[in-house]
Short mmCIF file of C-alpha atoms in Angstrom, two decimals:
data_model
loop_
_atom_site.label_atom_id
_atom_site.label_comp_id
_atom_site.label_asym_id
_atom_site.label_seq_id
_atom_site.Cartn_x
_atom_site.Cartn_y
_atom_site.Cartn_z
CA MET A 391 -16.01 -43.33 -22.25
CA CYS A 392 -12.27 -43.65 -22.78
CA ILE A 393 -9.57 -41.17 -21.85
CA ARG A 394 -6.25 -42.52 -23.16
CA ASP A 395 -7.58 -46.05 -22.60
CA ARG A 396 -7.49 -45.55 -18.78
CA LEU A 397 -11.24 -45.56 -18.19
CA THR A 398 -14.01 -47.42 -19.98
CA THR A 399 -17.59 -47.51 -18.70
CA ASP A 400 -21.21 -47.07 -19.71
CA ARG A 401 -23.90 -44.70 -18.46
CA ASP A 402 -24.48 -46.70 -15.30
CA HIS A 403 -20.75 -46.89 -14.46
CA ARG A 404 -20.48 -50.54 -15.25
CA VAL A 405 -17.18 -52.10 -16.43
CA ARG A 406 -16.05 -55.05 -18.54
CA ILE A 407 -13.98 -57.81 -16.94
CA ARG A 408 -11.28 -60.02 -18.51
CA PHE A 409 -10.56 -63.21 -16.60
CA PRO A 410 -6.93 -64.34 -16.29
CA TRP A 411 -7.41 -67.43 -18.52
CA LEU A 412 -8.63 -65.26 -21.50
CA ARG A 413 -6.37 -63.70 -24.08
CA ALA A 414 -5.50 -60.01 -23.58
CA PRO A 415 -7.65 -57.82 -25.86
CA ALA A 416 -6.01 -55.96 -28.67
CA LEU A 417 -5.19 -52.30 -28.43
CA ASN A 418 -8.30 -50.09 -28.10
CA ALA A 419 -10.53 -53.12 -27.40
CA PHE A 420 -11.91 -51.39 -24.31
CA ALA A 421 -12.41 -48.21 -26.26
CA GLU A 422 -14.16 -50.10 -29.01
CA PRO A 423 -16.31 -52.79 -27.33
CA ALA A 424 -17.73 -53.79 -30.71
CA GLY A 425 -14.27 -54.81 -31.96
CA SER A 426 -13.13 -58.30 -32.83
CA ASP A 427 -11.77 -58.92 -29.31
CA ARG A 428 -15.08 -58.28 -27.55
CA SER A 429 -15.40 -62.00 -26.95
CA GLN A 430 -12.40 -61.91 -24.66
CA VAL A 431 -14.19 -59.73 -21.98
CA THR A 432 -17.42 -60.12 -20.05
CA ALA A 433 -20.59 -58.20 -20.54
CA TRP A 434 -21.06 -54.99 -18.55
CA VAL A 435 -20.61 -55.74 -14.79
CA ARG A 436 -21.89 -53.54 -11.96
CA VAL A 437 -19.49 -52.18 -9.37
CA THR A 438 -20.47 -52.24 -5.68
CA THR A 439 -19.83 -49.20 -3.48
CA ALA A 440 -19.76 -48.52 0.24
CA SER A 441 -22.97 -46.54 0.04
CA ALA A 442 -25.53 -46.02 -2.70
CA GLY A 443 -29.00 -44.56 -3.03
CA PRO A 444 -31.16 -42.26 -5.14
CA ASN A 445 -28.83 -39.38 -6.16
CA TRP A 446 -26.46 -40.03 -3.24
CA GLY A 447 -23.58 -42.42 -2.43
CA ALA A 448 -19.88 -42.94 -3.06
CA HIS A 449 -18.21 -44.06 -6.26
CA HIS A 450 -14.65 -45.09 -7.25
CA LEU A 451 -14.68 -46.62 -10.72
CA PRO A 452 -11.98 -49.22 -11.58
CA ARG A 453 -9.69 -48.13 -14.32
CA ALA A 454 -8.58 -50.28 -17.26
CA GLY A 455 -6.03 -52.83 -16.13
CA THR A 456 -7.02 -52.75 -12.46
CA GLN A 457 -7.29 -56.07 -10.68
CA VAL A 458 -10.75 -56.53 -9.13
CA LEU A 459 -12.36 -59.07 -6.81
CA LEU A 460 -15.67 -60.49 -8.00
CA THR A 461 -18.63 -62.04 -6.20
CA PHE A 462 -21.49 -63.87 -7.87
CA VAL A 463 -25.14 -63.30 -7.00
CA ASP A 464 -26.56 -66.53 -5.64
CA GLY A 465 -23.37 -68.25 -6.81
CA ASP A 466 -24.38 -67.75 -10.45
CA ILE A 467 -21.23 -67.31 -12.60
CA ASP A 468 -23.36 -65.38 -15.12
CA ARG A 469 -24.22 -62.71 -12.50
CA PRO A 470 -20.90 -61.26 -11.36
CA LEU A 471 -20.42 -58.06 -9.28
CA VAL A 472 -17.18 -56.13 -8.73
CA THR A 473 -16.84 -55.88 -4.97
CA MET A 474 -13.23 -54.63 -4.47
CA GLN A 475 -10.20 -53.35 -6.27
CA LEU A 476 -6.83 -54.90 -5.42
CA HIS A 477 -3.19 -53.73 -5.39
CA ASN A 478 -0.65 -56.00 -6.86
CA GLU A 479 2.91 -56.04 -8.16
CA GLN A 480 1.85 -54.02 -11.14
CA ASP A 481 -0.40 -51.57 -9.23
CA ALA A 482 1.48 -50.72 -6.09
CA LEU A 483 0.08 -48.86 -3.12
CA PRO A 484 0.64 -45.07 -3.10
CA TRP A 485 2.18 -45.27 0.45
CA PRO A 486 3.91 -48.68 0.85
CA ALA A 487 3.71 -49.89 4.44
CA ALA A 488 7.21 -51.25 4.11
CA ASP A 489 8.56 -47.71 4.23
CA ALA A 490 8.49 -47.60 8.01
CA PRO A 491 7.74 -45.75 10.07
CA LEU A 492 5.81 -43.29 7.92
CA GLY A 493 4.21 -45.78 5.53
CA GLN A 494 2.71 -47.83 8.29
CA ALA A 495 0.92 -44.79 9.66
CA LEU A 496 -0.59 -43.55 6.40
CA SER A 497 -4.12 -44.09 5.08
CA GLY A 498 -6.37 -42.19 2.76
CA TRP A 499 -7.18 -41.83 -0.89
CA HIS A 500 -4.92 -41.14 -3.90
CA SER A 501 -6.25 -40.68 -7.41
CA PRO A 502 -3.86 -40.09 -10.38
CA ASN A 503 -5.35 -38.18 -13.30
CA LEU A 504 -6.35 -39.94 -16.49
CA GLY A 505 -3.27 -39.76 -18.62
CA GLY A 506 -0.82 -37.48 -16.88
CA ASP A 507 1.28 -36.81 -13.82
CA GLY A 508 -1.37 -34.97 -11.75
CA TYR A 509 -3.35 -36.30 -8.86
CA ASN A 510 -5.99 -35.63 -6.18
CA GLN A 511 -5.30 -36.84 -2.69
CA TRP A 512 -6.51 -37.18 0.89
CA VAL A 513 -3.85 -38.38 3.36
CA VAL A 514 -4.34 -39.24 7.04
CA ASP A 515 -1.11 -39.70 9.03
CA ASP A 516 -1.53 -41.45 12.39
CA HIS A 517 2.16 -41.29 13.33
CA PRO A 518 2.44 -41.13 17.18
CA THR A 519 2.49 -37.53 18.52
CA GLN A 520 2.63 -36.23 14.91
CA LEU A 521 -0.94 -36.51 13.68
CA ARG A 522 -1.68 -34.71 10.42
CA MET A 523 -4.06 -34.64 7.51
CA ARG A 524 -3.61 -33.38 3.90
CA LEU A 525 -6.22 -32.64 1.26
CA ALA A 526 -4.37 -31.88 -2.01
CA SER A 527 -4.64 -31.37 -5.72
CA SER A 528 -1.57 -31.15 -7.92
CA THR A 529 -3.25 -28.36 -9.88
CA ALA A 530 -1.37 -25.17 -8.85
CA GLY A 531 0.04 -27.10 -5.89
CA SER A 532 -3.19 -26.60 -3.95
CA GLN A 533 -3.24 -28.10 -0.41
CA LEU A 534 -4.96 -27.96 2.92
CA ASN A 535 -2.60 -29.26 5.64
CA LEU A 536 -3.72 -29.80 9.19
CA GLY A 537 -1.88 -30.77 12.33
CA TYR A 538 1.78 -31.67 12.43
CA VAL A 539 2.83 -30.52 8.96
CA VAL A 540 5.88 -32.15 7.35
CA SER A 541 7.31 -32.30 3.84
CA HIS A 542 5.87 -35.31 2.07
CA GLY A 543 5.68 -36.16 -1.63
CA PRO A 544 2.44 -37.27 -3.29
CA THR A 545 3.47 -40.94 -2.92
CA GLY A 546 6.10 -42.93 -1.04
CA GLY A 547 6.85 -43.25 2.66
CA GLU A 548 9.66 -40.78 3.28
CA ARG A 549 8.95 -38.25 5.98
CA GLY A 550 10.60 -34.90 5.18
CA ASP A 551 11.37 -31.87 7.30
CA TRP A 552 8.96 -30.52 9.84
CA ARG A 553 7.25 -27.40 8.40
CA GLY A 554 5.19 -26.28 11.39
CA THR A 555 2.12 -27.15 13.45
CA GLY A 556 -1.38 -25.88 12.83
CA ALA A 557 -3.30 -25.32 9.57
CA GLU A 558 -2.01 -24.32 6.12
CA LEU A 559 -4.10 -23.50 3.08
CA ARG A 560 -1.83 -22.88 0.15
CA THR A 561 -1.94 -22.63 -3.67
CA ASP A 562 0.11 -21.28 -6.50
CA ALA A 563 -3.05 -19.88 -8.05
CA TRP A 564 -5.84 -17.76 -6.59
CA ALA A 565 -7.32 -18.20 -3.10
CA VAL A 566 -10.59 -16.64 -1.97
CA VAL A 567 -12.19 -16.43 1.54
CA ARG A 568 -15.79 -15.31 1.23
CA ALA A 569 -18.34 -15.19 4.07
CA GLY A 570 -21.73 -13.68 3.35
CA SER A 571 -22.72 -13.17 7.01
CA GLY A 572 -19.42 -11.91 8.38
CA LEU A 573 -15.81 -12.97 8.96
CA LEU A 574 -13.74 -12.99 12.17
CA LEU A 575 -9.93 -13.23 11.92
CA SER A 576 -8.39 -13.69 15.33
CA THR A 577 -5.20 -14.90 16.94
CA THR A 578 -6.71 -15.15 20.46
CA VAL A 579 -6.57 -18.76 21.72
CA ARG A 580 -9.72 -20.78 22.30
CA ALA A 581 -8.32 -23.91 23.94
CA GLN A 582 -9.80 -27.16 22.53
CA ALA A 583 -12.20 -25.22 20.35
CA GLY A 584 -14.02 -23.93 23.36
CA GLY A 585 -16.60 -21.14 23.34
CA THR A 586 -19.05 -20.11 20.63
CA LEU A 587 -17.98 -19.77 17.00
CA LEU A 588 -18.02 -15.95 16.98
CA ASP A 589 -16.92 -15.37 20.55
CA MET A 590 -14.91 -12.12 20.30
CA HIS A 591 -15.21 -10.40 23.64
CA GLU A 592 -11.54 -9.42 23.48
CA ALA A 593 -12.13 -7.50 20.24
CA ARG A 594 -15.21 -5.80 21.65
CA GLY A 595 -13.18 -4.73 24.72
CA GLN A 596 -10.54 -3.20 22.49
CA LEU A 597 -13.12 -1.40 20.44
CA THR A 598 -14.73 -0.03 23.57
CA ALA A 599 -11.40 1.25 24.86
CA ALA A 600 -10.71 2.92 21.46
CA GLN A 601 -14.13 4.57 21.57
CA ARG A 602 -13.54 6.00 25.03
CA THR A 603 -10.04 7.27 24.14
CA ALA A 604 -11.28 8.85 20.89
CA GLN A 605 -14.25 10.43 22.62
CA ARG A 606 -12.17 11.92 25.39
CA LEU A 607 -9.77 13.49 22.94
CA SER A 608 -12.60 14.68 20.75
CA ASP A 609 -14.23 16.46 23.69
CA ALA A 610 -10.92 18.06 24.60
CA ALA A 611 -10.38 19.25 21.00
CA ALA A 612 -13.87 20.71 20.76
CA SER A 613 -13.47 22.57 24.02
CA GLN A 614 -10.34 24.28 22.58
CA GLN A 615 -12.19 25.24 19.35
CA ALA A 616 -10.55 22.47 17.27
CA LEU A 617 -12.62 20.19 15.09
CA PRO A 618 -14.16 17.24 17.03
CA LEU A 619 -13.83 13.64 15.82
CA SER A 620 -17.26 13.34 14.28
CA ALA A 621 -16.50 9.81 13.04
CA ASN A 622 -16.88 8.62 16.68
CA ALA A 623 -20.58 8.39 15.96
CA ALA A 624 -19.88 5.23 13.87
CA PHE A 625 -18.73 3.32 16.99
CA ASP A 626 -22.24 2.91 18.37
CA PRO A 627 -23.79 1.00 15.47
CA LEU A 628 -20.69 -1.14 15.23
CA THR A 629 -20.79 -2.03 18.90
CA GLN A 630 -24.48 -2.70 18.70
CA ALA A 631 -23.97 -5.15 15.80
CA LEU A 632 -21.23 -7.07 17.67
CA ASP A 633 -22.41 -7.04 21.26
CA PRO A 634 -24.54 -10.16 22.10
CA ALA A 635 -26.26 -8.09 24.81
CA GLN A 636 -27.64 -5.90 21.98
CA ASP A 637 -28.12 -7.13 18.39
CA GLY A 638 -25.10 -9.44 18.08
CA HIS A 639 -26.72 -12.78 18.96
CA TYR A 640 -28.89 -15.55 17.53
CA PRO A 641 -32.53 -15.89 18.48
CA SER A 642 -33.28 -18.18 21.45
CA SER A 643 -33.95 -21.11 19.07
CA VAL A 644 -32.36 -21.98 15.78
CA ASN A 645 -33.85 -24.82 13.64
CA GLY A 646 -35.63 -26.16 16.69
CA GLN A 647 -32.46 -26.25 18.88
CA ASP A 648 -31.86 -24.14 21.96
CA ALA A 649 -29.38 -21.38 20.91
CA THR A 650 -28.07 -20.44 24.38
CA GLN A 651 -24.81 -21.17 26.19
CA PRO A 652 -24.61 -23.30 29.35
CA ASN A 653 -24.78 -20.02 31.36
CA ARG A 654 -27.98 -19.14 29.46
CA ALA A 655 -26.17 -16.27 27.62
CA PRO A 656 -27.09 -15.93 23.93
CA VAL A 657 -24.80 -17.37 21.19
CA ASP A 658 -22.71 -14.70 19.54
CA LYS A 659 -23.51 -13.62 16.01
CA PHE A 660 -22.74 -10.64 13.73
CA ALA A 661 -25.86 -8.59 13.13
CA GLN A 662 -24.24 -7.33 9.95
CA PRO A 663 -21.81 -8.92 7.46
CA LEU A 664 -18.74 -7.45 9.19
CA LEU A 665 -15.06 -8.24 8.82
CA VAL A 666 -13.34 -8.19 12.22
CA THR A 667 -9.56 -8.59 12.67
CA GLU A 668 -8.30 -8.99 16.22
CA SER A 669 -4.99 -10.00 17.85
CA PRO A 670 -3.65 -9.90 21.44
CA ALA A 671 -0.22 -9.20 19.92
CA SER A 672 0.67 -7.17 16.86
CA ILE A 673 -0.83 -6.95 13.36
CA ALA A 674 1.51 -6.30 10.41
CA LEU A 675 0.53 -5.23 6.91
CA ALA A 676 3.36 -5.10 4.39
CA SER A 677 3.61 -4.81 0.64
CA GLN A 678 6.53 -4.30 -1.81
CA ALA A 679 4.16 -2.26 -3.98
CA THR A 680 1.17 -0.06 -3.20
CA THR A 681 -1.28 -0.53 -0.29
CA THR A 682 -4.79 0.98 -0.67
CA VAL A 683 -7.30 1.57 2.12
CA TYR A 684 -10.71 2.92 1.21
CA ALA A 685 -13.77 3.70 3.34
CA GLY A 686 -17.09 4.74 1.79
CA ARG A 687 -17.85 6.72 4.96
CA HIS A 688 -15.42 7.15 7.86
CA LEU A 689 -11.80 5.95 8.32
CA HIS A 690 -11.01 5.91 12.05
CA GLY A 691 -7.70 5.19 13.68
CA THR A 692 -7.11 5.21 17.50
CA ALA A 693 -3.93 4.28 19.36
CA GLN A 694 -3.62 4.09 23.17
CA GLY A 695 0.08 4.81 22.78
CA ASP A 696 1.90 6.60 19.91
CA TRP A 697 0.82 6.88 16.27
CA HIS A 698 3.71 7.49 13.86
CA LEU A 699 3.71 8.10 10.07
CA ALA A 700 6.89 8.01 8.00
CA ALA A 701 7.37 8.26 4.22
CA GLY A 702 10.54 7.97 2.15
CA ASN A 703 9.32 10.72 -0.21
CA VAL A 704 6.17 12.86 0.27
CA VAL A 705 3.34 12.93 2.73
CA ALA A 706 0.31 14.63 1.22
CA ALA A 707 -3.16 14.95 2.89
CA ALA A 708 -6.15 16.55 1.17
CA ALA A 709 -9.49 17.23 2.79
CA ALA A 710 -12.62 18.61 1.17
CA ARG A 711 -14.09 20.28 4.24
CA GLY A 712 -11.34 20.99 6.76
CA VAL A 713 -8.18 19.87 8.60
CA SER A 714 -7.72 20.10 12.33
CA LEU A 715 -4.59 19.25 14.38
CA PHE A 716 -4.97 19.18 18.12
CA ALA A 717 -2.34 18.26 20.73
CA GLN A 718 -3.61 18.15 24.29
CA ARG A 719 -0.10 18.17 25.77
CA ASN A 720 3.54 18.65 24.75
CA GLY A 721 2.95 21.05 21.90
CA LEU A 722 2.80 20.95 18.12
CA ARG A 723 5.74 21.26 15.77
CA ALA A 724 6.13 21.76 11.97
CA ILE A 725 9.74 21.72 10.80
CA ALA A 726 11.16 21.72 7.28
CA GLU A 727 14.81 20.79 7.30
CA GLY A 728 15.54 21.40 3.63
CA GLY A 729 12.86 23.64 2.21
CA PRO A 730 10.32 26.45 2.89
CA VAL A 731 7.28 26.37 5.14
CA SER A 732 4.08 27.87 3.69
CA ILE A 733 0.80 28.45 5.60
CA GLN A 734 -1.86 30.01 3.41
CA ALA A 735 -5.51 31.02 3.81
CA HIS A 736 -6.75 31.54 0.26
CA THR A 737 -10.20 33.01 0.87
CA ASP A 738 -10.32 33.90 4.52
CA ALA A 739 -8.32 35.21 7.51
CA LEU A 740 -5.17 33.63 9.02
CA ALA A 741 -4.76 33.89 12.79
CA VAL A 742 -1.72 33.08 14.97
CA LEU A 743 -2.65 32.97 18.64
CA ALA A 744 -0.58 32.29 21.75
CA ASP A 745 -1.24 32.60 25.44
CA GLN A 746 2.31 33.73 26.01
CA ALA A 747 5.04 35.18 23.76
CA VAL A 748 5.23 34.96 19.95
CA THR A 749 8.71 35.00 18.51
CA VAL A 750 9.45 35.40 14.77
CA THR A 751 13.17 34.94 13.94
CA SER A 752 15.16 34.99 10.72
CA SER A 753 18.59 33.52 11.50
CA THR A 754 20.45 34.64 8.40
CA GLU A 755 18.07 36.83 6.31
CA SER A 756 15.33 39.43 6.80
CA ILE A 757 11.69 39.49 7.93
CA GLU A 758 9.10 41.09 5.66
CA ILE A 759 5.48 41.78 6.61
CA LEU A 760 3.42 42.70 3.55
CA ALA A 761 -0.21 43.84 3.38
CA GLN A 762 -2.26 45.22 0.50
CA ARG A 763 -4.19 47.72 2.60
CA ASN A 764 -2.48 48.39 5.96
CA ILE A 765 -0.35 47.02 8.75
CA VAL A 766 -1.34 47.70 12.38
CA LEU A 767 1.03 46.94 15.22
CA ARG A 768 -0.46 47.14 18.74
CA GLY A 769 1.30 46.91 22.06
CA GLY A 770 -0.54 47.94 25.20
CA ASP A 771 -2.07 51.40 24.52
CA SER A 772 0.22 52.18 21.56
CA VAL A 773 -0.46 51.68 17.89
CA ILE A 774 1.68 51.93 14.76
CA ARG A 775 -0.43 52.07 11.63
CA MET A 776 1.03 51.80 8.12
CA GLU A 777 -1.54 52.55 5.46
CA GLY A 778 -0.93 53.65 1.90
CA SER A 779 1.96 56.11 1.88
CA ALA A 780 1.53 57.16 5.55
CA ILE A 781 2.76 55.87 8.91
CA THR A 782 0.78 56.91 12.00
CA PHE A 783 1.99 56.55 15.60
CA GLU A 784 -0.67 56.54 18.34
CA THR A 785 0.79 56.61 21.84
CA ILE A 786 0.96 58.65 25.03
CA LYS A 787 4.77 59.00 24.98
CA LEU A 788 7.05 58.56 21.98
CA SER A 789 10.84 58.10 22.42
CA VAL A 790 13.19 57.91 19.44
CA LYS A 791 16.74 56.85 20.43
CA GLY A 792 19.75 56.79 18.14
CA ALA A 793 23.09 58.44 17.41
CA GLY A 794 21.39 60.52 14.68
CA HIS A 795 17.98 61.27 13.37
CA PRO A 796 18.34 62.08 9.64
CA LEU A 797 15.11 62.97 7.81
CA ILE A 798 16.09 62.96 4.11
CA GLY A 799 12.67 63.42 2.50
CA PRO A 800 9.97 61.10 1.19
CA GLY A 801 10.71 57.66 -0.18
CA GLY A 802 9.16 54.33 -0.90
CA ARG A 803 8.64 52.09 -3.88
CA PRO A 804 5.64 50.17 -5.18
CA PHE A 805 5.35 46.43 -4.64
CA ARG A 806 3.07 43.69 -5.90
CA ILE A 807 1.58 40.91 -3.86
CA GLU A 808 0.70 37.82 -5.82
CA GLY A 809 -2.90 36.67 -5.42
CA LEU A 810 -3.76 33.32 -3.80
CA PRO A 811 -5.63 30.54 -5.62
CA ASP A 812 -9.40 30.55 -5.06
CA SER A 813 -11.12 27.13 -5.17
CA ARG A 814 -14.65 28.37 -4.67
CA VAL A 815 -17.26 27.85 -7.36
CA LYS A 816 -16.62 30.41 -10.14
CA LEU A 817 -19.23 30.74 -12.87
CA PHE A 818 -18.21 34.26 -13.96
CA GLU A 819 -14.86 36.09 -13.95
CA GLN A 820 -14.04 39.74 -14.75
CA GLN A 821 -10.70 41.43 -15.22
CA MET A 822 -9.99 45.13 -15.71
CA ARG A 823 -7.09 46.94 -17.42
CA ALA A 824 -5.68 50.43 -16.74
CA ILE A 825 -4.71 52.36 -19.92
CA ASN A 826 -3.12 55.78 -20.35
CA GLU A 827 -5.79 57.80 -22.18
CA ARG A 828 -3.19 59.89 -24.11
CA THR A 829 -0.64 57.30 -25.07
CA GLY A 830 -2.69 54.09 -24.96
CA ASP A 831 0.08 52.38 -22.93
CA PRO A 832 -0.84 50.11 -19.95
CA ILE A 833 -0.33 51.57 -16.52
CA ALA A 834 1.70 49.21 -14.28
CA ASN A 835 1.85 49.20 -10.49
CA LEU A 836 -1.35 51.30 -10.15
CA PRO A 837 -3.17 50.66 -6.85
CA TYR A 838 -6.85 49.64 -7.20
CA LYS A 839 -9.85 48.59 -5.19
CA ILE A 840 -12.60 46.42 -6.72
CA VAL A 841 -16.03 46.08 -5.07
CA THR A 842 -18.67 43.59 -6.28
CA GLU A 843 -22.42 43.86 -5.90
CA GLY A 844 -22.21 41.02 -3.38
CA GLY A 845 -19.92 43.10 -1.13
CA ASP A 846 -16.64 41.30 -1.85
CA VAL A 847 -13.63 43.76 -1.85
CA HIS A 848 -10.36 43.05 -3.68
CA TYR A 849 -7.20 45.19 -3.36
CA GLY A 850 -4.11 45.10 -5.50
CA THR A 851 -1.83 46.82 -7.99
CA THR A 852 -1.85 46.35 -11.74
CA ASP A 853 0.71 44.06 -13.39
CA ILE A 854 3.13 45.00 -16.14
CA GLU A 855 0.24 44.87 -18.68
CA GLY A 856 -1.92 47.10 -16.54
CA LYS A 857 -4.26 44.24 -15.60
CA THR A 858 -6.01 43.61 -12.31
CA ILE A 859 -6.61 40.18 -10.83
CA ARG A 860 -9.55 38.15 -12.15
CA VAL A 861 -12.56 38.72 -9.91
CA PRO A 862 -14.72 35.63 -9.60
CA THR A 863 -18.52 35.73 -8.96
CA ILE A 864 -21.15 33.02 -8.84
CA LYS A 865 -23.55 35.05 -10.99
CA SER A 866 -23.20 37.94 -13.41
CA GLU A 867 -22.61 41.03 -11.31
CA LYS A 868 -21.64 44.70 -11.78
CA VAL A 869 -18.31 45.64 -10.21
CA THR A 870 -16.92 49.07 -9.28
CA VAL A 871 -13.21 49.82 -9.64
CA PHE A 872 -11.38 52.58 -7.73
CA TRP A 873 -7.96 53.63 -9.10
CA GLY A 874 -5.14 55.49 -7.40
CA GLU A 875 -3.34 55.76 -4.10
CA LEU A 876 -4.75 54.09 -1.00
CA PRO A 877 -6.67 56.12 0.17
CA PRO A 878 -8.28 58.16 -1.40
CA TYR A 879 -9.62 56.23 -4.37
CA LYS A 880 -10.64 57.62 -7.74
CA SER A 881 -13.44 55.77 -9.53
#
């Protein structure tokens, strides 16, 4: 095999040797052993290694032009072996010891690629008080740096700036961390690598505190008829999988070795392939673009202090089965500084309840209360009922105070209340239209009442085209329409 004439070997990784007293072979002589200069090199010579065996061992093949040291089996010059490779003036060391103090402290392995500027490298730096190690590949600048990390080129003895202390795994390409049985990311110190590998009692304590806080607030919400935090049920299987007192431990023996700690406690283990992130300080997630969080089941967030949410544009929340907001103390506020506030119940009732006073204020405009059927105002034993074209007062004593009491005859004007969207399943829809029998013109602003076979009742007034709202039903049903003032109705 020959790659740009840097490497020539046979199937058994043997090489050819040229002794100093022989003429240098012509170009491509190593690549073409059958060429005319073959007589200037030896036959194939084996290369010794530090360890060798059936399908195991170490191997570093000499490249073309490398100076090697030979030994001869039983002193026979016809039985040479390559025992070592030597540096010389032509092939200098990757980290010259003359470049003190760094060069004298370096050892390791450096392998340039075959015909380019790339390399693979393992560097051990034994500099006093600044121990470090680097495993590197020039491909995509991929490196694993351990210990006292400094800037240091691939070769040479110059020590650059200090970059930090610890461990760095970096690359200009992709990086993947994959653990089939679980992964723990923690910034909690374990001095001198003490404790078991998956010791995470701090994280378990934080999860237990979160569970207690969430359950306490859930019980308080449920007692006040708000929705409870049903996702709390997911805490128990999570705790069970992490707690070594439950399922989170190894069996008593693993591969014939006792799997208990010195205090006879079991060795921690994830019972499920979980990802646990824990820190005694803060955790920050930041992105210049979009951040996506997805949970196939529950997404649970608990804070012992405050939980704030801020958005530069819009905050939108959508729930398929309900939304509940509960504040145990200090109230609940909804404020729109620059736009309207809309609270709608599309298919059911809307209730506003307060233990004390309810105040409705319009600072600069009016207050309108609209109802399709009637409006009832109750205070103590008195009732004011507005229904259809009539107003009824029910009270023990009625006082009307004013400078004058003009009664100028009947009045009023029709109005139309826009219908609300209905997201329920609708397989059938029906719409009626009121037409003047004599002229054929549509009748606008005509009150109506629509009753379905299922008992649903819809009130309204016809639009400018004389049409009612569309009445949705799950199946084909007969509907009854009542036309006219409210009440009575005319069918």
